[in-house]
PDB file of C-alpha atoms (C1' of nucleotides) in Angstrom:
ATOM      1  CA  MET A 198      10.309  49.650 -63.721  1.00  0.00           C
ATOM      2  CA  LEU A 199      11.547  46.238 -62.835  1.00  0.00           C
ATOM      3  CA  SER A 200      15.050  45.365 -63.058  1.00  0.00           C
ATOM      4  CA  ASP A 201      15.665  42.096 -65.378  1.00  0.00           C
ATOM      5  CA  ASP A 202      15.943  39.402 -62.392  1.00  0.00           C
ATOM      6  CA  GLU A 203      12.469  40.964 -60.650  1.00  0.00           C
ATOM      7  CA  LEU A 204      10.899  40.606 -64.859  1.00  0.00           C
ATOM      8  CA  ALA A 205      12.172  36.814 -65.246  1.00  0.00           C
ATOM      9  CA  LEU A 206      10.701  35.671 -61.416  1.00  0.00           C
ATOM     10  CA  TRP A 207       7.188  37.325 -62.192  1.00  0.00           C
ATOM     11  CA  HIS A 208       7.403  35.856 -65.696  1.00  0.00           C
ATOM     12  CA  MET A 209       8.383  32.347 -63.844  1.00  0.00           C
ATOM     13  CA  TRP A 210       5.738  32.715 -61.486  1.00  0.00           C
ATOM     14  CA  LYS A 211       3.057  33.570 -63.889  1.00  0.00           C
ATOM     15  CA  ARG A 212       4.421  30.532 -65.954  1.00  0.00           C
ATOM     16  CA  ALA A 213       4.476  27.961 -63.048  1.00  0.00           C
ATOM     17  CA  THR A 214       1.379  29.299 -61.355  1.00  0.00           C
ATOM     18  CA  GLU A 215      -0.529  28.855 -64.527  1.00  0.00           C
ATOM     19  CA  SER A 216       0.402  25.264 -65.576  1.00  0.00           C
ATOM     20  CA  VAL A 217       0.355  23.592 -61.817  1.00  0.00           C
ATOM     21  CA  ARG A 218      -3.103  24.988 -61.346  1.00  0.00           C
ATOM     22  CA  ALA A 219      -4.033  24.515 -64.860  1.00  0.00           C
ATOM     23  CA  GLU A 220      -2.238  20.505 -65.436  1.00  0.00           C
ATOM     24  CA  VAL A 221      -4.376  19.628 -61.645  1.00  0.00           C
ATOM     25  CA  ALA A 222      -7.463  21.209 -63.505  1.00  0.00           C
ATOM     26  CA  ALA A 223      -6.858  18.878 -66.632  1.00  0.00           C
ATOM     27  CA  ASP A 224      -6.252  15.621 -64.279  1.00  0.00           C
ATOM     28  CA  ILE A 225      -8.853  15.834 -62.636  1.00  0.00           C
ATOM     29  CA  ALA A 226     -11.069  17.264 -65.979  1.00  0.00           C
ATOM     30  CA  ALA A 227      -9.307  14.030 -68.068  1.00  0.00           C
ATOM     31  CA  GLU A 228     -10.891  11.354 -64.885  1.00  0.00           C
ATOM     32  CA  THR A 229     -13.577  12.426 -63.657  1.00  0.00           C
ATOM     33  CA  GLY A 230     -15.119  15.339 -66.033  1.00  0.00           C
ATOM     34  CA  LEU A 231     -15.338  17.441 -63.164  1.00  0.00           C
ATOM     35  CA  SER A 232     -13.977  21.120 -63.878  1.00  0.00           C
ATOM     36  CA  ASP A 233     -12.051  23.042 -60.823  1.00  0.00           C
ATOM     37  CA  PRO A 234     -15.275  24.545 -59.551  1.00  0.00           C
ATOM     38  CA  ASP A 235     -17.054  21.810 -59.746  1.00  0.00           C
ATOM     39  CA  PHE A 236     -14.420  19.787 -57.665  1.00  0.00           C
ATOM     40  CA  GLY A 237     -15.014  23.047 -55.317  1.00  0.00           C
ATOM     41  CA  VAL A 238     -18.169  22.845 -55.393  1.00  0.00           C
ATOM     42  CA  LEU A 239     -18.602  18.786 -54.219  1.00  0.00           C
ATOM     43  CA  SER A 240     -15.629  19.124 -52.002  1.00  0.00           C
ATOM     44  CA  ARG A 241     -17.344  21.857 -49.509  1.00  0.00           C
ATOM     45  CA  VAL A 242     -20.545  21.175 -49.741  1.00  0.00           C
ATOM     46  CA  GLU A 243     -20.046  17.136 -48.258  1.00  0.00           C
ATOM     47  CA  GLU A 244     -17.531  18.217 -45.731  1.00  0.00           C
ATOM     48  CA  LEU A 245     -19.271  21.099 -44.299  1.00  0.00           C
ATOM     49  CA  GLY A 246     -22.415  19.850 -44.159  1.00  0.00           C
ATOM     50  CA  GLY A 247     -22.762  16.307 -45.494  1.00  0.00           C
ATOM     51  CA  GLY A 248     -23.850  16.567 -49.263  1.00  0.00           C
ATOM     52  CA  ARG A 249     -26.674  19.335 -47.754  1.00  0.00           C
ATOM     53  CA  LEU A 250     -25.424  23.012 -47.677  1.00  0.00           C
ATOM     54  CA  ARG A 251     -26.957  26.381 -48.104  1.00  0.00           C
ATOM     55  CA  GLN A 252     -25.632  28.042 -50.693  1.00  0.00           C
ATOM     56  CA  ALA A 253     -24.764  32.089 -49.092  1.00  0.00           C
ATOM     57  CA  ARG A 254     -21.836  29.527 -46.571  1.00  0.00           C
ATOM     58  CA  LEU A 255     -20.758  27.672 -49.591  1.00  0.00           C
ATOM     59  CA  ALA A 256     -20.516  30.798 -51.873  1.00  0.00           C
ATOM     60  CA  ASP A 257     -18.063  32.248 -48.410  1.00  0.00           C
ATOM     61  CA  SER A 258     -16.804  29.358 -47.404  1.00  0.00           C
ATOM     62  CA  ILE A 259     -15.097  29.305 -51.330  1.00  0.00           C
ATOM     63  CA  GLY A 260     -14.774  32.789 -51.639  1.00  0.00           C
ATOM     64  CA  PHE A 261     -16.959  32.462 -54.686  1.00  0.00           C
ATOM     65  CA  HIS A 262     -19.481  36.045 -54.987  1.00  0.00           C
ATOM     66  CA  ARG A 263     -23.093  35.040 -55.043  1.00  0.00           C
ATOM     67  CA  SER A 264     -23.522  35.634 -58.622  1.00  0.00           C
ATOM     68  CA  ARG A 265     -20.825  33.303 -59.707  1.00  0.00           C
ATOM     69  CA  LEU A 266     -21.820  31.023 -57.230  1.00  0.00           C
ATOM     70  CA  SER A 267     -25.714  31.213 -58.444  1.00  0.00           C
ATOM     71  CA  HIS A 268     -24.263  30.314 -62.703  1.00  0.00           C
ATOM     72  CA  HIS A 269     -22.000  27.529 -61.863  1.00  0.00           C
ATOM     73  CA  LEU A 270     -24.910  26.102 -59.635  1.00  0.00           C
ATOM     74  CA  THR A 271     -27.098  26.211 -62.673  1.00  0.00           C
ATOM     75  CA  ARG A 272     -24.495  24.594 -64.677  1.00  0.00           C
ATOM     76  CA  MET A 273     -23.358  21.486 -62.486  1.00  0.00           C
ATOM     77  CA  GLU A 274     -27.377  21.357 -62.043  1.00  0.00           C
ATOM     78  CA  SER A 275     -28.576  20.725 -65.520  1.00  0.00           C
ATOM     79  CA  ARG A 276     -25.385  17.895 -65.681  1.00  0.00           C
ATOM     80  CA  GLY A 277     -27.636  16.149 -62.302  1.00  0.00           C
ATOM     81  CA  LEU A 278     -24.136  17.275 -60.053  1.00  0.00           C
ATOM     82  CA  ILE A 279     -26.009  18.748 -57.302  1.00  0.00           C
ATOM     83  CA  SER A 280     -30.163  19.922 -57.254  1.00  0.00           C
ATOM     84  CA  ARG A 281     -31.474  23.293 -55.598  1.00  0.00           C
ATOM     85  CA  GLU A 282     -34.124  23.244 -52.793  1.00  0.00           C
ATOM     86  CA  ALA A 283     -35.418  26.176 -51.546  1.00  0.00           C
ATOM     87  CA  VAL A 284     -35.796  26.120 -47.116  1.00  0.00           C
ATOM     88  CA  GLY A 285     -37.092  29.513 -46.740  1.00  0.00           C
ATOM     89  CA  ASN A 286     -35.246  32.468 -47.251  1.00  0.00           C
ATOM     90  CA  GLY A 287     -32.323  30.601 -48.875  1.00  0.00           C
ATOM     91  CA  VAL A 288     -31.744  27.347 -50.582  1.00  0.00           C
ATOM     92  CA  ASP A 289     -29.495  24.461 -50.394  1.00  0.00           C
ATOM     93  CA  VAL A 290     -27.564  22.342 -51.997  1.00  0.00           C
ATOM     94  CA  VAL A 291     -27.908  19.437 -52.470  1.00  0.00           C
ATOM     95  CA  ILE A 292     -24.891  16.584 -54.211  1.00  0.00           C
ATOM     96  CA  THR A 293     -26.796  13.738 -56.395  1.00  0.00           C
ATOM     97  CA  LYS A 294     -26.392  10.308 -56.374  1.00  0.00           C
ATOM     98  CA  ALA A 295     -24.186  11.291 -60.030  1.00  0.00           C
ATOM     99  CA  GLY A 296     -21.933  13.882 -57.489  1.00  0.00           C
ATOM    100  CA  SER A 297     -21.260  12.238 -54.983  1.00  0.00           C
ATOM    101  CA  ALA A 298     -20.118   9.230 -57.599  1.00  0.00           C
ATOM    102  CA  ALA A 299     -18.104  11.929 -58.989  1.00  0.00           C
ATOM    103  CA  LEU A 300     -16.740  13.345 -56.230  1.00  0.00           C
ATOM    104  CA  LYS A 301     -15.351   9.855 -55.310  1.00  0.00           C
ATOM    105  CA  ARG A 302     -13.706   9.554 -58.147  1.00  0.00           C
ATOM    106  CA  ALA A 303     -12.253  12.553 -57.954  1.00  0.00           C
ATOM    107  CA  ARG A 304     -10.451  12.432 -54.324  1.00  0.00           C
ATOM    108  CA  PRO A 305      -7.742  10.220 -55.082  1.00  0.00           C
ATOM    109  CA  VAL A 306      -6.961  11.868 -58.667  1.00  0.00           C
ATOM    110  CA  HIS A 307      -6.886  15.407 -56.812  1.00  0.00           C
ATOM    111  CA  ALA A 308      -4.458  13.709 -54.702  1.00  0.00           C
ATOM    112  CA  ALA A 309      -2.389  12.748 -56.779  1.00  0.00           C
ATOM    113  CA  ALA A 310      -2.079  15.758 -58.935  1.00  0.00           C
ATOM    114  CA  VAL A 311      -1.391  17.683 -56.378  1.00  0.00           C
ATOM    115  CA  ARG A 312       1.531  15.214 -55.564  1.00  0.00           C
ATOM    116  CA  ARG A 313       2.449  15.295 -59.509  1.00  0.00           C
ATOM    117  CA  HIS A 314       2.550  18.492 -60.255  1.00  0.00           C
ATOM    118  CA  LEU A 315       3.386  20.553 -56.607  1.00  0.00           C
ATOM    119  CA  LEU A 316       4.485  18.251 -53.760  1.00  0.00           C
ATOM    120  CA  GLU A 317       7.079  16.176 -55.726  1.00  0.00           C
ATOM    121  CA  PRO A 318       8.801  18.127 -57.914  1.00  0.00           C
ATOM    122  CA  LEU A 319      10.246  20.101 -54.424  1.00  0.00           C
ATOM    123  CA  SER A 320      12.200  19.271 -51.706  1.00  0.00           C
ATOM    124  CA  ALA A 321      11.977  18.647 -47.948  1.00  0.00           C
ATOM    125  CA  SER A 322      13.334  22.216 -47.592  1.00  0.00           C
ATOM    126  CA  GLN A 323      11.651  24.269 -49.870  1.00  0.00           C
ATOM    127  CA  THR A 324       8.376  22.671 -48.947  1.00  0.00           C
ATOM    128  CA  ASP A 325       9.090  24.531 -45.963  1.00  0.00           C
ATOM    129  CA  ALA A 326      10.242  27.474 -47.548  1.00  0.00           C
ATOM    130  CA  LEU A 327       6.951  27.903 -49.973  1.00  0.00           C
ATOM    131  CA  ARG A 328       4.803  27.477 -46.823  1.00  0.00           C
ATOM    132  CA  THR A 329       6.179  30.755 -45.359  1.00  0.00           C
ATOM    133  CA  ILE A 330       6.614  32.242 -48.468  1.00  0.00           C
ATOM    134  CA  LEU A 331       2.514  31.625 -49.227  1.00  0.00           C
ATOM    135  CA  GLU A 332       2.363  32.805 -45.477  1.00  0.00           C
ATOM    136  CA  ARG A 333       3.690  35.634 -46.534  1.00  0.00           C
ATOM    137  CA  LEU A 334       1.801  36.371 -49.271  1.00  0.00           C
ATOM    138  CA  ALA A 335      -0.751  35.421 -48.010  1.00  0.00           C
ATOM    139  CA  ASP A 336      -2.053  37.976 -45.060  1.00  0.00           C
ATOM    140  CA  ARG A 337      -1.439  40.713 -46.712  1.00  0.00           C
TER     141      ARG A 337
ATOM    142  CA  MET B  84      -4.772  10.514 -50.156  1.00  0.00           C
ATOM    143  CA  LEU B  85      -3.230  13.685 -48.964  1.00  0.00           C
ATOM    144  CA  SER B  86      -2.703  14.582 -45.303  1.00  0.00           C
ATOM    145  CA  ASP B  87      -3.414  16.920 -43.693  1.00  0.00           C
ATOM    146  CA  ASP B  88      -0.174  19.176 -43.720  1.00  0.00           C
ATOM    147  CA  GLU B  89       0.363  18.403 -47.470  1.00  0.00           C
ATOM    148  CA  LEU B  90      -3.854  19.693 -48.476  1.00  0.00           C
ATOM    149  CA  ALA B  91      -3.470  22.629 -46.732  1.00  0.00           C
ATOM    150  CA  LEU B  92      -0.451  23.617 -49.116  1.00  0.00           C
ATOM    151  CA  TRP B  93      -2.279  23.321 -51.881  1.00  0.00           C
ATOM    152  CA  HIS B  94      -4.781  25.426 -50.391  1.00  0.00           C
ATOM    153  CA  MET B  95      -2.780  28.034 -49.649  1.00  0.00           C
ATOM    154  CA  TRP B  96      -1.144  27.715 -52.751  1.00  0.00           C
ATOM    155  CA  LYS B  97      -4.107  28.384 -54.554  1.00  0.00           C
ATOM    156  CA  ARG B  98      -5.516  31.610 -52.435  1.00  0.00           C
ATOM    157  CA  ALA B  99      -1.991  32.938 -52.200  1.00  0.00           C
ATOM    158  CA  THR B 100      -1.106  32.560 -56.439  1.00  0.00           C
ATOM    159  CA  GLU B 101      -4.636  33.354 -57.098  1.00  0.00           C
ATOM    160  CA  SER B 102      -5.047  36.257 -55.347  1.00  0.00           C
ATOM    161  CA  VAL B 103      -1.866  37.702 -56.407  1.00  0.00           C
ATOM    162  CA  ARG B 104      -2.972  36.904 -59.968  1.00  0.00           C
ATOM    163  CA  ALA B 105      -5.656  39.404 -59.301  1.00  0.00           C
ATOM    164  CA  GLU B 106      -4.786  41.335 -57.088  1.00  0.00           C
ATOM    165  CA  VAL B 107      -1.641  42.986 -60.167  1.00  0.00           C
ATOM    166  CA  ALA B 108      -5.052  42.395 -62.796  1.00  0.00           C
ATOM    167  CA  ALA B 109      -6.326  44.340 -60.560  1.00  0.00           C
ATOM    168  CA  ASP B 110      -4.419  46.950 -60.466  1.00  0.00           C
ATOM    169  CA  ILE B 111      -3.648  47.628 -64.269  1.00  0.00           C
ATOM    170  CA  ALA B 112      -7.229  47.281 -64.802  1.00  0.00           C
ATOM    171  CA  ALA B 113      -8.018  50.504 -62.733  1.00  0.00           C
ATOM    172  CA  GLU B 114      -5.925  52.301 -63.875  1.00  0.00           C
ATOM    173  CA  THR B 115      -5.534  51.544 -67.396  1.00  0.00           C
ATOM    174  CA  GLY B 116      -8.259  49.826 -68.379  1.00  0.00           C
ATOM    175  CA  LEU B 117      -6.003  46.930 -70.235  1.00  0.00           C
ATOM    176  CA  SER B 118      -6.505  43.414 -68.720  1.00  0.00           C
ATOM    177  CA  ASP B 119      -4.083  40.913 -67.904  1.00  0.00           C
ATOM    178  CA  PRO B 120      -3.847  39.366 -71.442  1.00  0.00           C
ATOM    179  CA  ASP B 121      -4.517  42.930 -73.111  1.00  0.00           C
ATOM    180  CA  PHE B 122      -1.180  44.020 -71.375  1.00  0.00           C
ATOM    181  CA  GLY B 123       0.069  40.378 -72.295  1.00  0.00           C
ATOM    182  CA  VAL B 124      -0.405  41.408 -76.578  1.00  0.00           C
ATOM    183  CA  LEU B 125       0.887  45.096 -76.535  1.00  0.00           C
ATOM    184  CA  SER B 126       3.838  44.453 -74.537  1.00  0.00           C
ATOM    185  CA  ARG B 127       5.040  41.511 -76.880  1.00  0.00           C
ATOM    186  CA  VAL B 128       4.308  43.214 -79.577  1.00  0.00           C
ATOM    187  CA  GLU B 129       6.825  46.640 -78.390  1.00  0.00           C
ATOM    188  CA  GLU B 130       9.216  44.374 -77.462  1.00  0.00           C
ATOM    189  CA  LEU B 131       9.813  41.745 -80.357  1.00  0.00           C
ATOM    190  CA  GLY B 132       8.676  43.743 -82.932  1.00  0.00           C
ATOM    191  CA  GLY B 133       8.794  47.286 -82.083  1.00  0.00           C
ATOM    192  CA  GLY B 134       5.113  48.280 -82.319  1.00  0.00           C
ATOM    193  CA  ARG B 135       4.195  44.644 -85.730  1.00  0.00           C
ATOM    194  CA  LEU B 136       4.088  41.311 -85.013  1.00  0.00           C
ATOM    195  CA  ARG B 137       3.026  39.109 -86.962  1.00  0.00           C
ATOM    196  CA  GLN B 138       0.189  37.001 -85.283  1.00  0.00           C
ATOM    197  CA  ALA B 139       2.083  33.737 -85.121  1.00  0.00           C
ATOM    198  CA  ARG B 140       5.086  34.510 -83.736  1.00  0.00           C
ATOM    199  CA  LEU B 141       3.066  36.146 -80.798  1.00  0.00           C
ATOM    200  CA  ALA B 142       1.107  34.156 -79.920  1.00  0.00           C
ATOM    201  CA  ASP B 143       4.181  31.368 -79.301  1.00  0.00           C
ATOM    202  CA  SER B 144       5.793  33.797 -77.749  1.00  0.00           C
ATOM    203  CA  ILE B 145       3.033  34.417 -74.570  1.00  0.00           C
ATOM    204  CA  GLY B 146       1.875  31.063 -75.240  1.00  0.00           C
ATOM    205  CA  PHE B 147      -1.424  31.529 -76.533  1.00  0.00           C
ATOM    206  CA  HIS B 148      -3.430  28.776 -78.556  1.00  0.00           C
ATOM    207  CA  ARG B 149      -4.078  30.158 -82.309  1.00  0.00           C
ATOM    208  CA  SER B 150      -7.748  30.940 -82.227  1.00  0.00           C
ATOM    209  CA  ARG B 151      -6.967  31.787 -78.466  1.00  0.00           C
ATOM    210  CA  LEU B 152      -5.434  34.863 -79.718  1.00  0.00           C
ATOM    211  CA  SER B 153      -7.961  35.259 -83.100  1.00  0.00           C
ATOM    212  CA  HIS B 154     -10.811  35.706 -80.446  1.00  0.00           C
ATOM    213  CA  HIS B 155      -8.901  38.154 -77.805  1.00  0.00           C
ATOM    214  CA  LEU B 156      -7.271  40.090 -80.806  1.00  0.00           C
ATOM    215  CA  THR B 157     -10.907  40.518 -82.414  1.00  0.00           C
ATOM    216  CA  ARG B 158     -11.748  42.371 -79.327  1.00  0.00           C
ATOM    217  CA  MET B 159      -8.582  44.075 -78.999  1.00  0.00           C
ATOM    218  CA  GLU B 160      -8.826  45.868 -82.280  1.00  0.00           C
ATOM    219  CA  SER B 161     -12.858  46.309 -81.282  1.00  0.00           C
ATOM    220  CA  ARG B 162     -11.600  48.875 -78.671  1.00  0.00           C
ATOM    221  CA  GLY B 163      -9.115  50.046 -81.152  1.00  0.00           C
ATOM    222  CA  LEU B 164      -5.826  48.561 -79.428  1.00  0.00           C
ATOM    223  CA  ILE B 165      -4.447  47.119 -81.963  1.00  0.00           C
ATOM    224  CA  SER B 166      -4.709  46.478 -85.997  1.00  0.00           C
ATOM    225  CA  ARG B 167      -4.296  43.742 -88.474  1.00  0.00           C
ATOM    226  CA  GLU B 168      -2.806  43.961 -91.887  1.00  0.00           C
ATOM    227  CA  ALA B 169      -2.626  40.665 -94.110  1.00  0.00           C
ATOM    228  CA  VAL B 170       0.596  39.946 -94.925  1.00  0.00           C
ATOM    229  CA  GLY B 171       1.079  37.032 -97.427  1.00  0.00           C
ATOM    230  CA  ASN B 172      -0.194  34.328 -95.773  1.00  0.00           C
ATOM    231  CA  GLY B 173      -0.548  35.640 -92.302  1.00  0.00           C
ATOM    232  CA  VAL B 174      -1.176  38.508 -90.587  1.00  0.00           C
ATOM    233  CA  ASP B 175       0.361  41.491 -88.257  1.00  0.00           C
ATOM    234  CA  VAL B 176      -0.775  42.617 -85.460  1.00  0.00           C
ATOM    235  CA  VAL B 177       0.357  46.414 -85.460  1.00  0.00           C
ATOM    236  CA  ILE B 178      -0.101  48.665 -81.950  1.00  0.00           C
ATOM    237  CA  THR B 179      -2.924  51.721 -82.806  1.00  0.00           C
ATOM    238  CA  LYS B 180      -1.870  55.041 -81.043  1.00  0.00           C
ATOM    239  CA  ALA B 181      -4.435  54.371 -79.020  1.00  0.00           C
ATOM    240  CA  GLY B 182      -2.804  51.122 -77.954  1.00  0.00           C
ATOM    241  CA  SER B 183       0.961  52.775 -77.380  1.00  0.00           C
ATOM    242  CA  ALA B 184      -0.598  55.530 -75.157  1.00  0.00           C
ATOM    243  CA  ALA B 185      -2.252  52.279 -72.644  1.00  0.00           C
ATOM    244  CA  LEU B 186       0.946  50.686 -73.013  1.00  0.00           C
ATOM    245  CA  LYS B 187       2.965  53.331 -72.089  1.00  0.00           C
ATOM    246  CA  ARG B 188       0.499  54.513 -69.055  1.00  0.00           C
ATOM    247  CA  ALA B 189       0.834  50.380 -68.248  1.00  0.00           C
ATOM    248  CA  ARG B 190       4.172  49.794 -67.484  1.00  0.00           C
ATOM    249  CA  PRO B 191       4.636  51.875 -64.152  1.00  0.00           C
ATOM    250  CA  VAL B 192       1.850  50.261 -63.270  1.00  0.00           C
ATOM    251  CA  HIS B 193       3.015  47.286 -63.589  1.00  0.00           C
ATOM    252  CA  ALA B 194       6.024  47.462 -62.309  1.00  0.00           C
ATOM    253  CA  ALA B 195       5.058  48.661 -59.246  1.00  0.00           C
ATOM    254  CA  ALA B 196       1.705  46.331 -59.041  1.00  0.00           C
ATOM    255  CA  VAL B 197       4.037  43.426 -59.468  1.00  0.00           C
ATOM    256  CA  ARG B 198       6.359  44.923 -56.291  1.00  0.00           C
ATOM    257  CA  ARG B 199       3.415  45.115 -54.126  1.00  0.00           C
ATOM    258  CA  HIS B 200       2.030  42.349 -54.149  1.00  0.00           C
ATOM    259  CA  LEU B 201       4.836  39.437 -55.103  1.00  0.00           C
ATOM    260  CA  LEU B 202       8.281  41.309 -54.522  1.00  0.00           C
ATOM    261  CA  GLU B 203       7.619  43.387 -51.095  1.00  0.00           C
ATOM    262  CA  PRO B 204       6.344  40.909 -49.325  1.00  0.00           C
ATOM    263  CA  LEU B 205       9.087  38.142 -49.715  1.00  0.00           C
ATOM    264  CA  SER B 206      12.816  39.000 -47.403  1.00  0.00           C
ATOM    265  CA  ALA B 207      15.790  38.821 -49.993  1.00  0.00           C
ATOM    266  CA  SER B 208      16.447  34.628 -49.008  1.00  0.00           C
ATOM    267  CA  GLN B 209      12.974  33.927 -49.615  1.00  0.00           C
ATOM    268  CA  THR B 210      13.165  35.255 -52.995  1.00  0.00           C
ATOM    269  CA  ASP B 211      15.748  33.531 -54.188  1.00  0.00           C
ATOM    270  CA  ALA B 212      14.161  30.458 -52.888  1.00  0.00           C
ATOM    271  CA  LEU B 213      11.426  31.293 -54.674  1.00  0.00           C
ATOM    272  CA  ARG B 214      13.643  31.079 -57.662  1.00  0.00           C
ATOM    273  CA  THR B 215      14.471  27.820 -57.601  1.00  0.00           C
ATOM    274  CA  ILE B 216      11.065  26.406 -55.988  1.00  0.00           C
ATOM    275  CA  LEU B 217       9.614  28.297 -59.598  1.00  0.00           C
ATOM    276  CA  GLU B 218      12.475  26.589 -61.658  1.00  0.00           C
ATOM    277  CA  ARG B 219      11.721  23.376 -60.860  1.00  0.00           C
ATOM    278  CA  LEU B 220       7.465  23.736 -61.208  1.00  0.00           C
ATOM    279  CA  ALA B 221       9.464  24.825 -64.250  1.00  0.00           C
ATOM    280  CA  ASP B 222      10.607  22.102 -66.014  1.00  0.00           C
ATOM    281  CA  ARG B 223       8.499  18.909 -65.647  1.00  0.00           C
TER     282      ARG B 223
ATOM    283  C1'  DA C  52     -34.170  47.950 -45.213  1.00  0.00           C
ATOM    284  C1'  DA C  53     -31.072  43.191 -45.236  1.00  0.00           C
ATOM    285  C1'  DA C  54     -29.877  39.334 -47.089  1.00  0.00           C
ATOM    286  C1'  DG C  55     -30.264  35.483 -49.592  1.00  0.00           C
ATOM    287  C1'  DA C  56     -31.039  34.607 -54.616  1.00  0.00           C
ATOM    288  C1'  DT C  57     -31.505  35.475 -60.143  1.00  0.00           C
ATOM    289  C1'  DT C  58     -30.522  37.125 -64.603  1.00  0.00           C
ATOM    290  C1'  DG C  59     -28.518  39.828 -68.539  1.00  0.00           C
ATOM    291  C1'  DA C  60     -24.535  41.445 -70.443  1.00  0.00           C
ATOM    292  C1'  DT C  61     -19.446  41.123 -71.512  1.00  0.00           C
ATOM    293  C1'  DG C  62     -15.152  39.592 -71.304  1.00  0.00           C
ATOM    294  C1'  DC C  63     -11.672  35.713 -71.615  1.00  0.00           C
ATOM    295  C1'  DA C  64     -10.489  30.533 -72.359  1.00  0.00           C
ATOM    296  C1'  DT C  65     -10.682  25.793 -74.876  1.00  0.00           C
ATOM    297  C1'  DC C  66     -11.850  23.223 -78.085  1.00  0.00           C
ATOM    298  C1'  DA C  67     -13.427  21.047 -82.373  1.00  0.00           C
ATOM    299  C1'  DA C  68     -13.928  22.192 -87.160  1.00  0.00           C
ATOM    300  C1'  DT C  69     -13.570  25.175 -91.501  1.00  0.00           C
ATOM    301  C1'  DC C  70     -11.083  28.176 -94.572  1.00  0.00           C
ATOM    302  C1'  DT C  71      -6.753  30.659 -97.708  1.00  0.00           C
ATOM    303  C1'  DT C  72      -1.750  30.847 -98.801  1.00  0.00           C
ATOM    304  C1'  DC C  73       2.021  28.768 -99.183  1.00  0.00           C
TER     305       DC C  73
ATOM    306  C1'  DG D 234      -0.105  18.664 -97.530  1.00  0.00           C
ATOM    307  C1'  DA D 235       1.545  22.127 -93.753  1.00  0.00           C
ATOM    308  C1'  DA D 236       1.124  26.662 -91.892  1.00  0.00           C
ATOM    309  C1'  DG D 237      -1.628  30.447 -90.559  1.00  0.00           C
ATOM    310  C1'  DA D 238      -6.144  32.174 -89.223  1.00  0.00           C
ATOM    311  C1'  DT D 239     -10.743  32.280 -88.162  1.00  0.00           C
ATOM    312  C1'  DT D 240     -15.185  30.862 -86.647  1.00  0.00           C
ATOM    313  C1'  DG D 241     -18.984  28.916 -83.654  1.00  0.00           C
ATOM    314  C1'  DA D 242     -20.492  26.305 -78.950  1.00  0.00           C
ATOM    315  C1'  DT D 243     -19.827  25.969 -74.983  1.00  0.00           C
ATOM    316  C1'  DG D 244     -17.649  26.994 -70.503  1.00  0.00           C
ATOM    317  C1'  DC D 245     -16.541  30.358 -66.576  1.00  0.00           C
ATOM    318  C1'  DA D 246     -15.715  34.828 -64.102  1.00  0.00           C
ATOM    319  C1'  DT D 247     -17.610  39.500 -62.989  1.00  0.00           C
ATOM    320  C1'  DC D 248     -19.972  43.456 -62.611  1.00  0.00           C
ATOM    321  C1'  DA D 249     -24.616  46.046 -62.739  1.00  0.00           C
ATOM    322  C1'  DA D 250     -29.512  45.109 -61.733  1.00  0.00           C
ATOM    323  C1'  DT D 251     -32.963  43.074 -59.956  1.00  0.00           C
ATOM    324  C1'  DC D 252     -36.610  40.157 -56.934  1.00  0.00           C
ATOM    325  C1'  DT D 253     -38.113  37.738 -53.141  1.00  0.00           C
ATOM    326  C1'  DT D 254     -38.480  36.661 -48.275  1.00  0.00           C
ATOM    327  C1'  DT D 255     -37.187  38.046 -44.270  1.00  0.00           C
TER     328       DT D 255
END
DNA sequence: AAAGATTGATGCATCAATCTTC
DNA sequence: GAAGATTGATGCATCAATCTTT
């Protein structure tokens, strides 16, 4: 079983990680109408493909399973953020004008939200400590 | 805009917090069939009410909105984990035999999962640092 | 057969609207 | 009216099954 301290740490971890995630997502959604996965998709297609990217490559790079991405792109397509074009055995995801405009608005909002909800509350040494902690948790 | 370092930290944060959450949840689900919110509900009803707790109080204590809890209890009730009893203007949530058995199986699995995925990868000083970091992030 | 993608089913999260009991 | 709770709609996540192109 966990000690009281350990259990308290776990509850703090859950509360803090969840609230940072939710607050950043809420800021972006409020200003641009983009959800977290919307923003992730648009960012990657822009960065890796300059506005056009193969679906399979996109899925790998953002860690989505194929089916999850397919469902999500269906919703994004219906909102006019992206379009899909069949290419050989695969499909290219293409950012539309509307998607590009939304992404442009979202970038500074995202930066400000990350600063406000994660970076600014921490001192420089805490930021360093956090980096090593996250590294430890990542490569297990 | 964010610097490369800041952006990298954000991506690490997202990846690590999401993977810890998912791994702990997966361990519990694999061993007991309980989802994360299932376990949260059962734990609280047990701890705060000894097996019976008013819905409103439960919602407040686990940070669920009323409607979210209502939907979730409907699913849990259909799986036989809890039952609901009208009391005055409110409703009591009561853990069933099956719910109690599942909770009993889940507790040690939960403890082991938290240890394995969050506590053990960290040194003692990192755990301390994490505690103060989470405190800073919490009370904003 | 293997890779790429879609679909349907189910569970979970959030919002707005509604209903009941006090 | 206020608090407690439910319902319906929509979006998101995951799994299994399926279909196509290579």
